[in-house]
Coordinates of C-alpha atoms in Angstrom, one line a residue:
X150 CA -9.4 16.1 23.1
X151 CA -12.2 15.1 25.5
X152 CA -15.7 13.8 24.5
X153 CA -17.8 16.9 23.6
X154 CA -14.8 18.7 22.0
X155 CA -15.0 15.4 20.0
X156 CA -18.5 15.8 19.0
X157 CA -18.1 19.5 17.7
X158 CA -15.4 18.1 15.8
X159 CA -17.7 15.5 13.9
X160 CA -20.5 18.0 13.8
X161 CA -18.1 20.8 11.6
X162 CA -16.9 17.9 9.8
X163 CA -20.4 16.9 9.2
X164 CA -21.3 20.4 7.9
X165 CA -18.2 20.6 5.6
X166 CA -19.7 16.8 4.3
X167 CA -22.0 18.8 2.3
X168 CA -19.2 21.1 0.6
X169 CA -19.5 21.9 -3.1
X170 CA -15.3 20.6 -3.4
X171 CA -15.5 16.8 -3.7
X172 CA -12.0 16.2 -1.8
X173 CA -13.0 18.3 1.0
X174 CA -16.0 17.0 1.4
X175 CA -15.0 13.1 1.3
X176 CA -11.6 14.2 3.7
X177 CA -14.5 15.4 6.3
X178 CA -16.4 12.4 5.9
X179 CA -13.7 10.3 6.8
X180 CA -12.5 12.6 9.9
X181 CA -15.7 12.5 11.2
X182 CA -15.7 8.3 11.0
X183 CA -12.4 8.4 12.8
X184 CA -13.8 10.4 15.5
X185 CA -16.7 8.4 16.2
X186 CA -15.0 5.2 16.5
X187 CA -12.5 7.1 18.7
X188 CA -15.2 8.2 21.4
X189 CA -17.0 5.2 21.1
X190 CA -20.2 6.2 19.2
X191 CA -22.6 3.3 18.2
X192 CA -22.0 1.1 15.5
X193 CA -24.9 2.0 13.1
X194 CA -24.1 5.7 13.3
X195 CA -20.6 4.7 12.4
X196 CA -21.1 3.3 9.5
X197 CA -24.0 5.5 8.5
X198 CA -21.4 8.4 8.8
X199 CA -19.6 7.2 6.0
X200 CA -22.6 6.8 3.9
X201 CA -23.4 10.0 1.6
X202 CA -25.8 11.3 -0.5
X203 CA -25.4 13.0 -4.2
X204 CA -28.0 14.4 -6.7
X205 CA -26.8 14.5 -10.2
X206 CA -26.9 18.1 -11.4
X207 CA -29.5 17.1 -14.4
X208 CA -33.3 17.1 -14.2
X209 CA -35.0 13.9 -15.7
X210 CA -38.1 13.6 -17.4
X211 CA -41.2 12.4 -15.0
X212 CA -41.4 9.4 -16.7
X213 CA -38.0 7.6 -17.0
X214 CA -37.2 6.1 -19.7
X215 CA -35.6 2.5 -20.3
X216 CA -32.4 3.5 -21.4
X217 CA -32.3 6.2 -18.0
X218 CA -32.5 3.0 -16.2
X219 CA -29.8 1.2 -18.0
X220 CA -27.1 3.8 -17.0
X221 CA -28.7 3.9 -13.4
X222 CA -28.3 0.4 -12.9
X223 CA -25.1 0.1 -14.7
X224 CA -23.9 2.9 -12.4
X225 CA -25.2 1.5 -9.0
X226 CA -23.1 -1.6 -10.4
X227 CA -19.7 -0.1 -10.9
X228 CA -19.6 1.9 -8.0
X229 CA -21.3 0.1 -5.3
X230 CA -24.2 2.5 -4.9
X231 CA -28.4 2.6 -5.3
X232 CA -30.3 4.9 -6.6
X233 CA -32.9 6.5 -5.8
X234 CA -35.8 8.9 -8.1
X235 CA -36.8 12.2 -6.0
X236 CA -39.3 14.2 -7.5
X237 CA -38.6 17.8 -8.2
X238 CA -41.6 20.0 -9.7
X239 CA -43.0 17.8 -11.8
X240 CA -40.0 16.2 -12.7
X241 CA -37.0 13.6 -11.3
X242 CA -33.7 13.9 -10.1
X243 CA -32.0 10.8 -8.9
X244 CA -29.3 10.8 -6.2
X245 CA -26.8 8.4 -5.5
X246 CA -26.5 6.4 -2.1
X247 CA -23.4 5.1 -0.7
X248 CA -19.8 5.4 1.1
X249 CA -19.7 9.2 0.4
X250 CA -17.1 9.3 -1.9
X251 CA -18.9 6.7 -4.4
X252 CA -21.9 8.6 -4.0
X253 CA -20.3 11.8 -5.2
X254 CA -18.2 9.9 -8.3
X255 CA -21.3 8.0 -9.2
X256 CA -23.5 11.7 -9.4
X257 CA -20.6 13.2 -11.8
X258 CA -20.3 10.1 -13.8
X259 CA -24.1 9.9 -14.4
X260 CA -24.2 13.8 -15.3
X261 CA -21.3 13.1 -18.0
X262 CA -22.9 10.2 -19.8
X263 CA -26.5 11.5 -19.6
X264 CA -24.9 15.1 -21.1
X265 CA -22.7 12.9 -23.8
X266 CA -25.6 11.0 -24.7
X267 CA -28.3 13.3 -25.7
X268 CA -25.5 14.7 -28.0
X269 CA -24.7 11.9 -29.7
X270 CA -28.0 10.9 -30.1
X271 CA -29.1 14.2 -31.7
X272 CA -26.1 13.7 -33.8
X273 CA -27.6 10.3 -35.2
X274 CA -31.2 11.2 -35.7
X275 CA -29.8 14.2 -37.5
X276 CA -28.1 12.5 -39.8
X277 CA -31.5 10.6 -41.1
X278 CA -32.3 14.3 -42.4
X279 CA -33.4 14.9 -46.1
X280 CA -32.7 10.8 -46.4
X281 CA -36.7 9.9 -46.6
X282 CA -36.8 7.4 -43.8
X283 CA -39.7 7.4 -42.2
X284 CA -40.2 8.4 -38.6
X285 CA -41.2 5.6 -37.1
X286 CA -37.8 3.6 -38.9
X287 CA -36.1 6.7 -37.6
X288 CA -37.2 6.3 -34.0
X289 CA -36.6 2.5 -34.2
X290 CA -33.3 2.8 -35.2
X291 CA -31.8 5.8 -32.9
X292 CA -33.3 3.3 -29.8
X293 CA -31.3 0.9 -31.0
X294 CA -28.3 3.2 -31.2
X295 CA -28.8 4.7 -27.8
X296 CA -29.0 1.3 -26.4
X297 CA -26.0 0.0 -27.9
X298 CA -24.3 4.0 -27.0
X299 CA -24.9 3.2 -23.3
X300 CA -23.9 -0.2 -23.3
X301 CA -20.5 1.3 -24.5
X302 CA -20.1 3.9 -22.0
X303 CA -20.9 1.9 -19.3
X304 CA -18.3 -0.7 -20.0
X305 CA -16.0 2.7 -19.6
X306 CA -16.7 3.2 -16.5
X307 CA -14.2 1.5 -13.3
X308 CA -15.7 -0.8 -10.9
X309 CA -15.3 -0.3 -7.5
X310 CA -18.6 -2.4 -6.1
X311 CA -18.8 -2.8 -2.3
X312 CA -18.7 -6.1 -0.6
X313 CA -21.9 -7.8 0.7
X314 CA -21.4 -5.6 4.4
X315 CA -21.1 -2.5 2.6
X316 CA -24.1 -3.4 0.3
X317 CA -26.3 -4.2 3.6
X318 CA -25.1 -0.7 5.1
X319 CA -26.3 1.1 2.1
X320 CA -30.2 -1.1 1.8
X321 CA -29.8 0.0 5.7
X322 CA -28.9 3.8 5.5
X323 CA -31.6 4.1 2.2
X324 CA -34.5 2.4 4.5
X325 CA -33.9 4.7 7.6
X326 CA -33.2 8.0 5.5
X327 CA -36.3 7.4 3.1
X328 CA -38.9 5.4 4.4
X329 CA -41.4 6.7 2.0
X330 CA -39.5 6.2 -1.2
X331 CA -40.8 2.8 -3.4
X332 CA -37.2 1.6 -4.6
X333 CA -39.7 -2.0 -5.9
X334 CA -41.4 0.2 -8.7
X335 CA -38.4 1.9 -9.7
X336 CA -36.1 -1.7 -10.2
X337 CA -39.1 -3.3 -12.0
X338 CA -38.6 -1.2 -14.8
X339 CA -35.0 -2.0 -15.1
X340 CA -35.4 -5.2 -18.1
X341 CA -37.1 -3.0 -20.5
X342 CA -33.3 -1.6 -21.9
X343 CA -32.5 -4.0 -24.2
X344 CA -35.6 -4.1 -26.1
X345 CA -35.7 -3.8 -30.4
X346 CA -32.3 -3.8 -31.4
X347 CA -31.0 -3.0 -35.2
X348 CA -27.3 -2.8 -36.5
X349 CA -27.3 0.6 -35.3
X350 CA -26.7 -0.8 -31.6
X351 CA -23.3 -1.6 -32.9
X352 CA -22.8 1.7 -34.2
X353 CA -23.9 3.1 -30.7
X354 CA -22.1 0.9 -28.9
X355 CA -19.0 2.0 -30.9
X356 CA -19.4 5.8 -30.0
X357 CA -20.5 5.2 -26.5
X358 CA -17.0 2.9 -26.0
X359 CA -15.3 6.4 -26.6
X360 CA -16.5 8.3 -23.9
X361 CA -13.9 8.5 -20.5
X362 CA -15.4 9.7 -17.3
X363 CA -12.7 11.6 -15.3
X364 CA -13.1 11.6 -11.5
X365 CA -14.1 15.5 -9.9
X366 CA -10.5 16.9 -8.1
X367 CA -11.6 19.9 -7.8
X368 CA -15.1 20.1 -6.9
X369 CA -19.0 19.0 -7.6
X370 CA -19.2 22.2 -9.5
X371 CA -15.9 22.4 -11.7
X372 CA -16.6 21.6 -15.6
X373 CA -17.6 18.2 -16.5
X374 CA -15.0 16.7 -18.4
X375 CA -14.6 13.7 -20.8
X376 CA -11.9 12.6 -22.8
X377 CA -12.6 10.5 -26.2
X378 CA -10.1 8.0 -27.3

């Protein structure tokens, strides 16, 4: 194959990086890396090739709350990613940043928990119905479970984190792709997860220690699915 067959080769693979089926689209990502190290393209856009971009499928609030940031961080963590907050009429959506395939578990995984978590957390301050608490003890104590609830589901999750190259690839990737995005306001926010706990965090963390993410085979848009132990 000579040169600028080559390149049409990376460029369909490129195109098929942005497929909706997650195996296709990590296969083409990986192709297209091969090529370019074949025919002798630069370094940087080698290893930017294998860096991808995911949004989770779920809109977020505008302002994100400290539990949000909890599972973002925690995510980033496990699966050797960053985040970063787009915003999308008025609200967020974050997308994942990293080796392509990361990137694409890291969107699914966040979809799952944020999904799971709202439902369990409606099934908690639901069950404070008719009981006379008051709302403000209601509110204190389904933080508290939420925060233990994410704790739990993080510790679920596998942890593939990237070595320190890998890690400098991504911070390099995020600053050439979005210049204008402020990542510093965004991680500031990040300490506030952990604040007025009750018992019910051991409850939460309890539930949240149930939930399973199962890894996309066969595509970005088949059914979320989570298994409970």
């Amino acid at each position: 194959m000579d040169k600028q067959k080559a390149l049409k080769k990376i460029a369909k693979c490129l195109e098929l990086g942005n497929s909706a089926n997650v195996n296709e689209a990590a296969n083409a990502i990986k192709m297209a890396h091969r090529l370019m190290l074949k025919y002798g393209l630069e370094k940087d856009d080698i290893e930017f090739i294998k860096m991808g971009k995911t949004q989770s499928s779920h809109l977020l609030p505008a302002s994100i709350s400290s539990v949000l940031l909890r599972i973002i961080r925690g995510i980033n963590t496990k699966f050797g990613v960053e985040a970063v907050l787009l915003n999308h009429k008025g609200l967020k959506r974050v997308e994942f940043i990293g080796e392509a395939d990361r990137a694409i578990f890291a969107a699914f995984a966040f979809d799952v928990i944020y999904r799971e978590m709202n439902e369990s957390t409606g099934q908690f301050r639901n069950s404070f119905a008719g009981s006379g608490t008051s709302t403000t003890e209601v509110t204190r104590r389904v933080n508290s479970y939420v925060s233990g609830w994410v704790e739990g589901a993080l510790e679920k999750l596998p942890e593939i984190a990237p070595d320190d190259a890998s890690a400098n690839t991504i911070n390099n990737y995020i600053d050439r792709e979005f210049k204008n995005i402020d990542r510093e306001t965004f991680k500031k926010q990040l300490k506030e997860a952990m604040k007025n706990l009750t018992a019910d965090y051991e409850v939460g963390l309890k539930k949240g220690r149930r939930i399973s993410v199962n890894r996309p085979v066969e595509g970005a848009k088949a059914a979320k699915q989570i298994t409970k132990n």
